[in-house]
Tab-separated table of N, CA, C and O in Angstrom:
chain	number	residue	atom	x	y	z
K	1	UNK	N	0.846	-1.184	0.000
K	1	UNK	CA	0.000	0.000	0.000
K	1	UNK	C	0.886	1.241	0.000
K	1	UNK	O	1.889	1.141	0.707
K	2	UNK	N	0.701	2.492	-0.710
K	2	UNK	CA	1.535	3.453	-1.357
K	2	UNK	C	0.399	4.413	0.029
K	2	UNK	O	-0.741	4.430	0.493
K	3	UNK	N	1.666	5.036	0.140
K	3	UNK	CA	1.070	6.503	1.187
K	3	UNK	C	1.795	7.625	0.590
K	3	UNK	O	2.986	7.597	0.278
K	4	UNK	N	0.700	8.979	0.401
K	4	UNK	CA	1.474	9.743	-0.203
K	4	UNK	C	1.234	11.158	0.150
K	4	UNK	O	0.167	11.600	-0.276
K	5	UNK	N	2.081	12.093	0.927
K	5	UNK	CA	2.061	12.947	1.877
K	5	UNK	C	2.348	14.221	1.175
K	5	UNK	O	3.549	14.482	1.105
K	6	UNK	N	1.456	15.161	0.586
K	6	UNK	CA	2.207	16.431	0.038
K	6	UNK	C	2.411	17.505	0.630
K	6	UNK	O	2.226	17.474	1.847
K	7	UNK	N	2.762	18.548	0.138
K	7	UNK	CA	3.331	19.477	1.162
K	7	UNK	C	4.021	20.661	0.077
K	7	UNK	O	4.338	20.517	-1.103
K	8	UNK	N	4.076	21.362	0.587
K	8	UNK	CA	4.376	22.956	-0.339
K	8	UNK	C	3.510	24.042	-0.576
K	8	UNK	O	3.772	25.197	-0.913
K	9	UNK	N	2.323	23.427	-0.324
K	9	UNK	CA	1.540	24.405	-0.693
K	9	UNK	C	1.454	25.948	0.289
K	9	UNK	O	2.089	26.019	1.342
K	10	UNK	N	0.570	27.163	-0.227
K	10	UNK	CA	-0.142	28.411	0.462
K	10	UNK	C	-0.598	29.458	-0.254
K	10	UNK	O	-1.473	29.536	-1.117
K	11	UNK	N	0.210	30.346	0.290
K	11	UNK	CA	-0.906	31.436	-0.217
K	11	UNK	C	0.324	32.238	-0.861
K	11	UNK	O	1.304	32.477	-0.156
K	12	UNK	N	0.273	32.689	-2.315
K	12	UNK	CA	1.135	33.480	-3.128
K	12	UNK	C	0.251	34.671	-3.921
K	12	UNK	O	-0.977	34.666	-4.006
K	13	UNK	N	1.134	35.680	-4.476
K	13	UNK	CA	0.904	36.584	-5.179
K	13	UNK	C	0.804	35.924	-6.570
K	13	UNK	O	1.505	34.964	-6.887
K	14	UNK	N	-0.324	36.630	-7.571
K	14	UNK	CA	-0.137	36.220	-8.989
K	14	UNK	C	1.028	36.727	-9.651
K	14	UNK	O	1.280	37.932	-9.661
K	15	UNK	N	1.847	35.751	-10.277
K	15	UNK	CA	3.114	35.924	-10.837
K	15	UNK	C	4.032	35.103	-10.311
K	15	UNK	O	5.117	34.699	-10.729
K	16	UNK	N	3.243	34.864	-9.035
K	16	UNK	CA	5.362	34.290	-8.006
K	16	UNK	C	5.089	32.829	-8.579
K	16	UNK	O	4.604	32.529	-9.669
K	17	UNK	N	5.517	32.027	-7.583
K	17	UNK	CA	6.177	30.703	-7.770
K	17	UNK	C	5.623	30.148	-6.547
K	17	UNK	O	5.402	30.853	-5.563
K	18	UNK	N	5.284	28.311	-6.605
K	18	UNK	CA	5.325	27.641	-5.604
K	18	UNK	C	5.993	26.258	-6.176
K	18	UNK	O	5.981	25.941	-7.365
K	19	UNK	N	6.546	25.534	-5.173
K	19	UNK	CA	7.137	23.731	-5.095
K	19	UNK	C	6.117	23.179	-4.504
K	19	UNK	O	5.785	23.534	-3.373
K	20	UNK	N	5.489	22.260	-5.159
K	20	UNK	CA	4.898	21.278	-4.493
K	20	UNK	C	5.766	19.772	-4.392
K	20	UNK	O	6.307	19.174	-5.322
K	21	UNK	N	5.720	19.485	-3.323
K	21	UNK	CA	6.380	18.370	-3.152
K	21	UNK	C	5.009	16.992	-2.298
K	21	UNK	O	4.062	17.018	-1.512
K	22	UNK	N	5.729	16.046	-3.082
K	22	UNK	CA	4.896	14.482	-2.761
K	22	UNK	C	6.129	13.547	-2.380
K	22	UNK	O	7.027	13.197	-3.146
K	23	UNK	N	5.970	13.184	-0.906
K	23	UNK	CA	6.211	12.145	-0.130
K	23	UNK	C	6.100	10.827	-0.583
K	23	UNK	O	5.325	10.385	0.265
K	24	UNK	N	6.288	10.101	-1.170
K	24	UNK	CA	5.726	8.461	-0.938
K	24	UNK	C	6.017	7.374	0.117
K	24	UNK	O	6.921	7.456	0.949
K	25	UNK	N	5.672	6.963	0.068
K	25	UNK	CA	6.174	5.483	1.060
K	25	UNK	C	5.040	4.188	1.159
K	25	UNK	O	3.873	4.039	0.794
K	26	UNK	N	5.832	3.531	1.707
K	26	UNK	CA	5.292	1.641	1.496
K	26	UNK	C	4.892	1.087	0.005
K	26	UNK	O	3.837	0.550	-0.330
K	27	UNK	N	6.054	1.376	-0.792
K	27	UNK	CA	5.867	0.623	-2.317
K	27	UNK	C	6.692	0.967	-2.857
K	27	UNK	O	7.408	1.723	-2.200
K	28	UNK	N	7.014	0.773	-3.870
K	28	UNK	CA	8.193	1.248	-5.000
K	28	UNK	C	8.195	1.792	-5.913
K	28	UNK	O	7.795	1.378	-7.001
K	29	UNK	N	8.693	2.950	-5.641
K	29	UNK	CA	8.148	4.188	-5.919
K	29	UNK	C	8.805	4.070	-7.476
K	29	UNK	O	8.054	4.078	-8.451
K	30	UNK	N	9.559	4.014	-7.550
K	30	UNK	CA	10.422	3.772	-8.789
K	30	UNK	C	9.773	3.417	-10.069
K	30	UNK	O	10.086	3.799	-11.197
K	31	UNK	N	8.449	2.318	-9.575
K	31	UNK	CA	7.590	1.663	-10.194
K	31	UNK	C	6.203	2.211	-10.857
K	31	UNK	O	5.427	1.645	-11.627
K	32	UNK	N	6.172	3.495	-10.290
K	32	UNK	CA	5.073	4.453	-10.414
K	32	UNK	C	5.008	5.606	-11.342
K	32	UNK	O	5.735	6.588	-11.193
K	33	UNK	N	4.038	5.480	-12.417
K	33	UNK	CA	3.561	6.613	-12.779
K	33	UNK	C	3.441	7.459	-11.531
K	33	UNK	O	3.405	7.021	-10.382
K	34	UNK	N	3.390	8.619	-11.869
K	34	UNK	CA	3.004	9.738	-10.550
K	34	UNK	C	2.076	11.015	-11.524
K	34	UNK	O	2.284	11.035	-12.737
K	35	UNK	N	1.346	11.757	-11.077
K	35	UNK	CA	0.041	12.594	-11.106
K	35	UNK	C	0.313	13.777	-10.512
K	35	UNK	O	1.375	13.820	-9.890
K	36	UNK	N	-0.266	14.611	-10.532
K	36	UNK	CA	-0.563	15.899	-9.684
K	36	UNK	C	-1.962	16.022	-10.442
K	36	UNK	O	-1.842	15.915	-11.662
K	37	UNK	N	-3.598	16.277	-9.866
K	37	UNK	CA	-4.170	16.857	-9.690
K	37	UNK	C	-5.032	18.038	-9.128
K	37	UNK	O	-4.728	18.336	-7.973
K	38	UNK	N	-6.014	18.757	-9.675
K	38	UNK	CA	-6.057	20.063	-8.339
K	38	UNK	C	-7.968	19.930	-8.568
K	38	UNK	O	-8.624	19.567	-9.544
K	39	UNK	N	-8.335	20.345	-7.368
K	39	UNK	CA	-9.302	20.107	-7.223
K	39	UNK	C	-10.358	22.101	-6.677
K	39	UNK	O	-10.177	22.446	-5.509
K	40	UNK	N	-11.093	22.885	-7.404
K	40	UNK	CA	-11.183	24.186	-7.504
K	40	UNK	C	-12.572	24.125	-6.491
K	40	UNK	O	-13.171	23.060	-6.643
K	41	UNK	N	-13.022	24.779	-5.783
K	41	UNK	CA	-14.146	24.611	-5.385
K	41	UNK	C	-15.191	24.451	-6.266
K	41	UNK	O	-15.012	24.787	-7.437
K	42	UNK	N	-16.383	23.942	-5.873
K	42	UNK	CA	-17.560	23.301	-6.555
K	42	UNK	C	-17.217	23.268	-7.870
K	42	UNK	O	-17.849	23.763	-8.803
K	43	UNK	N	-15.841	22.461	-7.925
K	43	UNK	CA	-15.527	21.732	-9.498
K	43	UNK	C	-15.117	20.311	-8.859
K	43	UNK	O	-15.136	19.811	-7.734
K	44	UNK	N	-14.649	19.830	-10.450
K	44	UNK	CA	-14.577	18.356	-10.128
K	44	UNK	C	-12.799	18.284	-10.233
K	44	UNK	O	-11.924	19.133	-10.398
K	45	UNK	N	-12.813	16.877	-10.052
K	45	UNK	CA	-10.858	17.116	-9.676
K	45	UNK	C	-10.464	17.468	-11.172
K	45	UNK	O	-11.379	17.737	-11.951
K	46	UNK	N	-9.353	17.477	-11.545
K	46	UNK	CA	-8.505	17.854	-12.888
K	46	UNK	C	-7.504	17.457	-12.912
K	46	UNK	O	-6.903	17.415	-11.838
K	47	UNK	N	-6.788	16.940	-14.213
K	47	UNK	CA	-5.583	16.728	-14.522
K	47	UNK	C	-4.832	17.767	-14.368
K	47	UNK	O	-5.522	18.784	-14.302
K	48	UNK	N	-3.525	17.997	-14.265
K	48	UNK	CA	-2.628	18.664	-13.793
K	48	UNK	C	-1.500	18.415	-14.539
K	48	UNK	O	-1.191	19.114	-15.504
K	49	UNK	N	-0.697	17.224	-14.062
K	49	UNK	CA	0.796	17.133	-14.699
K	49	UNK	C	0.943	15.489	-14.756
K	49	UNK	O	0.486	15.361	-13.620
K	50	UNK	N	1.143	14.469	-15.055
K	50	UNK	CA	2.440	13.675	-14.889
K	50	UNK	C	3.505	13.087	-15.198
K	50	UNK	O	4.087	13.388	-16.240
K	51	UNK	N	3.973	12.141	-14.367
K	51	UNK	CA	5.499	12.015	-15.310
K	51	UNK	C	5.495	10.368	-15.189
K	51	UNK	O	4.945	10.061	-14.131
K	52	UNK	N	5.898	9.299	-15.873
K	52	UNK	CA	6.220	7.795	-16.252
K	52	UNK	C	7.116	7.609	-15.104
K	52	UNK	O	7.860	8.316	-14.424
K	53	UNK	N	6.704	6.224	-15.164
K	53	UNK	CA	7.856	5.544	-14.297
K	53	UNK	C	9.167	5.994	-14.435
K	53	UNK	O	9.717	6.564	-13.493
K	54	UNK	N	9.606	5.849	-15.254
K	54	UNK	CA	10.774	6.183	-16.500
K	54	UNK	C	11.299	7.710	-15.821
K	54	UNK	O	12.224	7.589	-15.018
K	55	UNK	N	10.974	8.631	-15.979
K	55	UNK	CA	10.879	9.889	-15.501
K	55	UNK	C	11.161	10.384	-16.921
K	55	UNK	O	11.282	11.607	-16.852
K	56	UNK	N	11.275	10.077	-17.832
K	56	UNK	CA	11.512	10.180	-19.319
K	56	UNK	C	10.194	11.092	-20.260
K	56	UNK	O	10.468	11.995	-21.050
K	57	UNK	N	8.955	10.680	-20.000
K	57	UNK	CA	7.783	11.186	-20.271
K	57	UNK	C	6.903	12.485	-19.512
K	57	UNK	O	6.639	12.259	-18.331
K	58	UNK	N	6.552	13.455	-19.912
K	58	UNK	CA	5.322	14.056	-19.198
K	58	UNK	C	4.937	14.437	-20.156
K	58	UNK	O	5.301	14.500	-21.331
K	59	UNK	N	3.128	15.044	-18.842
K	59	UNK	CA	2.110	15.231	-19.513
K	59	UNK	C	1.796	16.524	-19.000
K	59	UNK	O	2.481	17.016	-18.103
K	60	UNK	N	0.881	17.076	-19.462
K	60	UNK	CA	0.598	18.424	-18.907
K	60	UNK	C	-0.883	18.753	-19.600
K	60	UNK	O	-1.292	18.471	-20.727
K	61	UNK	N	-1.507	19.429	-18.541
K	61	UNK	CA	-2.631	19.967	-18.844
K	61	UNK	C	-2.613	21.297	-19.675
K	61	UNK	O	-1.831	22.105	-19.173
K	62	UNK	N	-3.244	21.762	-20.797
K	62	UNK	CA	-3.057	22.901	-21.905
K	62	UNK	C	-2.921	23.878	-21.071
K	62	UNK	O	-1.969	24.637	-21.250
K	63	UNK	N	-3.822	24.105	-19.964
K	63	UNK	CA	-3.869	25.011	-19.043
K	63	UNK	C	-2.144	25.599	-17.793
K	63	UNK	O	-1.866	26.571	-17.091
K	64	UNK	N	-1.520	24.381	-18.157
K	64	UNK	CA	-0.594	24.708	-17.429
K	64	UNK	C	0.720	24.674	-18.003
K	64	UNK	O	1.753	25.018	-17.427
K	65	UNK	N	0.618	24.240	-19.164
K	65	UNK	CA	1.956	24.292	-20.022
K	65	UNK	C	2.468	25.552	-20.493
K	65	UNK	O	1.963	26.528	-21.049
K	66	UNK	N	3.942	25.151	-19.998
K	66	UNK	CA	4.657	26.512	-20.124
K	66	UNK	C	5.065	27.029	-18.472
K	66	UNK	O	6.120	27.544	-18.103
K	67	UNK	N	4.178	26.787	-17.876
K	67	UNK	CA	4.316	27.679	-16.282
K	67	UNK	C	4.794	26.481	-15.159
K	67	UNK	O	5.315	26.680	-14.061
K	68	UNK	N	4.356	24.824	-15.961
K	68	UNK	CA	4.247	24.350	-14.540
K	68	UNK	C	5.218	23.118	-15.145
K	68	UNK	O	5.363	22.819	-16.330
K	69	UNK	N	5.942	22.392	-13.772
K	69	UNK	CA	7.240	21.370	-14.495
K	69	UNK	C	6.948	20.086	-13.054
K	69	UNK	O	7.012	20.157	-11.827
K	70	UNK	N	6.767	19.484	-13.605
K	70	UNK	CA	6.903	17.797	-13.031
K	70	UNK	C	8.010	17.033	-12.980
K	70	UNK	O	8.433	16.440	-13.972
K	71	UNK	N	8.648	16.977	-11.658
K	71	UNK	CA	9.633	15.968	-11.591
K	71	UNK	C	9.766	15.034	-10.734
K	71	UNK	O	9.006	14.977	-9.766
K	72	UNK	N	10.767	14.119	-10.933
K	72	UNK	CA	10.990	12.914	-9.422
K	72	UNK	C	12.138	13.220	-9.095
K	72	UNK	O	12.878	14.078	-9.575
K	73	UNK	N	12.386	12.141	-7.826
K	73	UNK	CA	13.698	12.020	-7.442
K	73	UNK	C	13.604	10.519	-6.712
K	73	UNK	O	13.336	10.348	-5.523
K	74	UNK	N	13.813	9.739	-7.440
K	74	UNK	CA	13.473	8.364	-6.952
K	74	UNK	C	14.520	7.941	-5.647
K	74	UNK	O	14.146	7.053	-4.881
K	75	UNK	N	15.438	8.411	-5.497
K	75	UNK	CA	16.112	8.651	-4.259
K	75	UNK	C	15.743	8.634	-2.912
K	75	UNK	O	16.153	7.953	-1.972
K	76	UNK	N	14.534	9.878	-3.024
K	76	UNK	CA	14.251	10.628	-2.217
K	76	UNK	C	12.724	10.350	-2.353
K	76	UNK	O	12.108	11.233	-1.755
K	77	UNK	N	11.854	9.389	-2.956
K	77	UNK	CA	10.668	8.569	-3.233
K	77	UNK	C	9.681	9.588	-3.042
K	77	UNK	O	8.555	9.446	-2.564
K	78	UNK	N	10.533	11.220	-3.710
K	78	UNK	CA	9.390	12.187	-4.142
K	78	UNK	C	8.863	13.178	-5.444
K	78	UNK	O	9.750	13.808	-6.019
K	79	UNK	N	8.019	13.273	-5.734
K	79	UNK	CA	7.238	14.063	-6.852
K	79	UNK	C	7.139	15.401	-6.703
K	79	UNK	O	6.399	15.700	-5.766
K	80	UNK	N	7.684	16.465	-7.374
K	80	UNK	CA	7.444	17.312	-7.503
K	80	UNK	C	6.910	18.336	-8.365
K	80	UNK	O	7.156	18.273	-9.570
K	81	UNK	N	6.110	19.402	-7.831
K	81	UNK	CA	5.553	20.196	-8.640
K	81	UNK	C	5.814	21.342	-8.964
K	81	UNK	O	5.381	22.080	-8.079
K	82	UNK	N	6.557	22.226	-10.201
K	82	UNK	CA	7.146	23.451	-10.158
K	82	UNK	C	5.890	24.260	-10.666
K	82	UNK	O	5.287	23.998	-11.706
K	83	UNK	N	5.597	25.219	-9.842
K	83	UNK	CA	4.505	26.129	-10.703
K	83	UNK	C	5.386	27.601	-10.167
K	83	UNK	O	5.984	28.023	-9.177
K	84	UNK	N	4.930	28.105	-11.822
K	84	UNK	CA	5.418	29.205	-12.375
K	84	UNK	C	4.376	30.377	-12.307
K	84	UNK	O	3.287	30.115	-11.795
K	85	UNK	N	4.613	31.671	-12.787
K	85	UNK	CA	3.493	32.780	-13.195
K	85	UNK	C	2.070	31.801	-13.122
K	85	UNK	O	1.356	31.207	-13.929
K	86	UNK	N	2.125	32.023	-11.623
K	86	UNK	CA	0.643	31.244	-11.101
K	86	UNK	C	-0.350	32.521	-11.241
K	86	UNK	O	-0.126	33.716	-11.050
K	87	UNK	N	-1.457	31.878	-11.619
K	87	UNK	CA	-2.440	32.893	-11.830
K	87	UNK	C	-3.793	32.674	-11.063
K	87	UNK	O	-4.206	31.548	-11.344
K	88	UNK	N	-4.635	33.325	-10.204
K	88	UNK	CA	-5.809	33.549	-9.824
K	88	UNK	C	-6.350	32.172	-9.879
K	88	UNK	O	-6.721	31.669	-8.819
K	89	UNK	N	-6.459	31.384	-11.166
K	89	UNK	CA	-7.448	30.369	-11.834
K	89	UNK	C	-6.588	29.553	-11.073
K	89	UNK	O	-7.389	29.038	-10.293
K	90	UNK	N	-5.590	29.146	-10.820
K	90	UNK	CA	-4.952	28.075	-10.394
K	90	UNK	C	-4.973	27.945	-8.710
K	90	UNK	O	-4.300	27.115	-8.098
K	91	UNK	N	-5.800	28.842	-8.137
K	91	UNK	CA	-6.128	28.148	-6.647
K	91	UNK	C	-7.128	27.345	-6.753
K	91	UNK	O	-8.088	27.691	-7.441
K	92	UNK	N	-7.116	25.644	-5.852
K	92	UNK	CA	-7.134	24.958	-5.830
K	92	UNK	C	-6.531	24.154	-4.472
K	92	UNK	O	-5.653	24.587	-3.724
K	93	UNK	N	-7.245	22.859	-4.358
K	93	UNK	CA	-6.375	21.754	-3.825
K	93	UNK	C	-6.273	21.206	-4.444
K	93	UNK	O	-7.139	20.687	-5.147
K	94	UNK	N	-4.143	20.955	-4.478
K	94	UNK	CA	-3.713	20.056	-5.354
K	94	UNK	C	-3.340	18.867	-4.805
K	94	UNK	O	-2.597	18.887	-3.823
K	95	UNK	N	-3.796	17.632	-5.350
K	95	UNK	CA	-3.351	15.988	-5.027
K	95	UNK	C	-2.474	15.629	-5.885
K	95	UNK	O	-2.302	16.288	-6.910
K	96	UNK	N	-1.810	14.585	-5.627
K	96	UNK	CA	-0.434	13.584	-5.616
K	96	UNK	C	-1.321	12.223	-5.777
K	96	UNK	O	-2.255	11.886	-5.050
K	97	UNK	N	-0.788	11.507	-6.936
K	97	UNK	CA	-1.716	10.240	-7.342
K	97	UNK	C	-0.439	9.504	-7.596
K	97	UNK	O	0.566	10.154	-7.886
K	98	UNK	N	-0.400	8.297	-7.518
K	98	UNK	CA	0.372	6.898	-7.686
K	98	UNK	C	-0.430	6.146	-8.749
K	98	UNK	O	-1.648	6.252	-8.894
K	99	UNK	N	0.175	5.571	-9.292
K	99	UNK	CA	-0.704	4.019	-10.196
K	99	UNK	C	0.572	3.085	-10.306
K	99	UNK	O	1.643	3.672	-10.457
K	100	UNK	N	0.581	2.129	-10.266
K	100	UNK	CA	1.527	1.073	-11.285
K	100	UNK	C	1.964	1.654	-12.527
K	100	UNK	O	1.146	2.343	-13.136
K	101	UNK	N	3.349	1.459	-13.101
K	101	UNK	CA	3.348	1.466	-14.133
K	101	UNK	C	2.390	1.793	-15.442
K	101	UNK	O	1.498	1.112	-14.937
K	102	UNK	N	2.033	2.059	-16.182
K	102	UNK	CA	1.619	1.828	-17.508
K	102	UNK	C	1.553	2.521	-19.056
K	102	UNK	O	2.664	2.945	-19.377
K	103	UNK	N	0.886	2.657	-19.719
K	103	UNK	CA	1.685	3.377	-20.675
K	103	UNK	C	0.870	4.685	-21.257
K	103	UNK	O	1.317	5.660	-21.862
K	104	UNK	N	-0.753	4.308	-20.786
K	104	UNK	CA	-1.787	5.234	-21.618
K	104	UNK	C	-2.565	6.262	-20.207
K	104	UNK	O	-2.338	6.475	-19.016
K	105	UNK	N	-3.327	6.573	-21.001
K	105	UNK	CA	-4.501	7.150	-19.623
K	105	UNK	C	-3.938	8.143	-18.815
K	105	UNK	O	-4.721	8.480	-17.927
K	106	UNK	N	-2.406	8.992	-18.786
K	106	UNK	CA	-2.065	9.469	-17.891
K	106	UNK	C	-3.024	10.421	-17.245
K	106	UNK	O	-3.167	10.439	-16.023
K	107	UNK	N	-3.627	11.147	-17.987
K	107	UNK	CA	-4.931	12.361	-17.337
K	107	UNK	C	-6.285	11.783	-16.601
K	107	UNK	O	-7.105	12.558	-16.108
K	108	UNK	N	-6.463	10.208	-16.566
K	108	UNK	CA	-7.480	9.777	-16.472
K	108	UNK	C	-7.502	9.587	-14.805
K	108	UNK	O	-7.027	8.535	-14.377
K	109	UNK	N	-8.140	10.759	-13.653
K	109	UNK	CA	-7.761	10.186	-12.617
K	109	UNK	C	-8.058	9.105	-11.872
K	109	UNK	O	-7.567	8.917	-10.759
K	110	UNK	N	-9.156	8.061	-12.627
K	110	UNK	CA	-9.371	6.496	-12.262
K	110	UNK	C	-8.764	5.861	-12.395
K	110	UNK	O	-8.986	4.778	-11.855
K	111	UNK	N	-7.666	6.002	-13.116
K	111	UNK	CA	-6.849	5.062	-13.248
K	111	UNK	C	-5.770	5.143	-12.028
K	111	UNK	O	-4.963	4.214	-12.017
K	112	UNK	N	-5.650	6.036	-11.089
K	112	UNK	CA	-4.913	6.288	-10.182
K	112	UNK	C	-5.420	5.717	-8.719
K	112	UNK	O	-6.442	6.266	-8.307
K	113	UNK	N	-5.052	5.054	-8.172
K	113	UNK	CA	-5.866	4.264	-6.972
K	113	UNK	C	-5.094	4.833	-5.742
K	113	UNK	O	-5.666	5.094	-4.684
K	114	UNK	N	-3.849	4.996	-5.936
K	114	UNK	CA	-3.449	5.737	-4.408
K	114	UNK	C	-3.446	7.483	-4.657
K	114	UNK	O	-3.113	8.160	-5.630
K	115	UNK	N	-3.941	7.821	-3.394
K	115	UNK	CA	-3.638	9.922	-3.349
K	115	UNK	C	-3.460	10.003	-2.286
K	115	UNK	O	-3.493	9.244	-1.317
K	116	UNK	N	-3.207	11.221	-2.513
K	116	UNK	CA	-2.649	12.240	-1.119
K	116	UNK	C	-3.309	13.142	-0.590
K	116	UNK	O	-3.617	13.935	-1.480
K	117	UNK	N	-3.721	13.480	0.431
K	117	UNK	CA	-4.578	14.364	1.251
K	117	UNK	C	-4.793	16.060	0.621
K	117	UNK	O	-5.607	16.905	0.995
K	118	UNK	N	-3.861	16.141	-0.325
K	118	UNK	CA	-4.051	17.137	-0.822
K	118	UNK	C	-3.366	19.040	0.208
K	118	UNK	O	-3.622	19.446	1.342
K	119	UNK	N	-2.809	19.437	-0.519
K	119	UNK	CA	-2.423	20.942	-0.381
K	119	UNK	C	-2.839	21.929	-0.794
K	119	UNK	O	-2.690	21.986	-2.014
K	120	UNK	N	-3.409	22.960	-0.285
K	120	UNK	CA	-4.189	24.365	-1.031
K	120	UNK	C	-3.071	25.338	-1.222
K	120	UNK	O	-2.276	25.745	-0.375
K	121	UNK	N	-3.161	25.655	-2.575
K	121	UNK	CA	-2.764	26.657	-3.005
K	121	UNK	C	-3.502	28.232	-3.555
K	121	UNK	O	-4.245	28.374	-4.526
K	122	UNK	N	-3.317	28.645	-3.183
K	122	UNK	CA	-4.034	29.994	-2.902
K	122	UNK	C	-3.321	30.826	-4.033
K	122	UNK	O	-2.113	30.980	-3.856
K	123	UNK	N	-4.024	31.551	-5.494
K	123	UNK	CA	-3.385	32.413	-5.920
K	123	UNK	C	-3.848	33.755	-5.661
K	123	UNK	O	-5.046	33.897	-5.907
K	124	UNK	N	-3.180	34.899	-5.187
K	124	UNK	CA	-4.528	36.120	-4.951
K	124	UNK	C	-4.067	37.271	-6.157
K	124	UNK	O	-2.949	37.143	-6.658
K	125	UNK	N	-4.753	38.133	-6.500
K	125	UNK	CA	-4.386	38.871	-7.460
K	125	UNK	C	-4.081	40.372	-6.945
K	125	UNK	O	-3.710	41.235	-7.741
């Protein structure tokens, strides 16, 4: 069973910068697609970013390409989230998703069975 603890999030000015960072533990992490979703009030969750087992591949939502960067550090059995010229639209709680391996579906968040409690990020203008 994959546990996955994020952390980075708050409250920024539109323009600055935040790190989101994802914890894992109890599985192998190495082995994992990884996710970032964000979840907006009275919306439904959303794709966000992710990156392949591999760390070789990402994905990105239209909405965030260009501003926002997905990485690992299998070392350190964590996921991270670089967001850039954050804007207003992008507050949210953002989640940290796990799956097994695989090759398709990255945006699909059913296909993701472990998450993370999620971090609010606050953009104010």
């Amino acid at each position: 069973q994959v546990q996955l603890v994020e952390s980075g999030g708050g409250l920024v000015q539109a323009g600055g910068s935040l790190r989101l960072s994802c914890a894992a533990s109890g599985g192998s992490f190495s082995n994992y697609d990884m996710g970032w979703f964000q979840q907006a009030p009275g919306k439904e969750r959303e794709f966000v970013a992710a990156l392949s087992w591999t760390g070789r591949s990402t994905y990105y939502a239209d909405s965030v390409k260009g501003r926002f960067s997905i990485s690992r550090d299998n070392a350190k059995n964590t996921v991270y989230l670089q967001m850039n010229s954050l804007k207003p639209e992008d507050t949210a709680v953002y989640y940290c998703a796990a799956r097994i391996a695989s090759y398709r579906d990255y945006e699909n968040l059913r296909r993701y069975p472990y998450w993370g409690q999620g971090t609010q990020v606050t953009v104010s203008s």
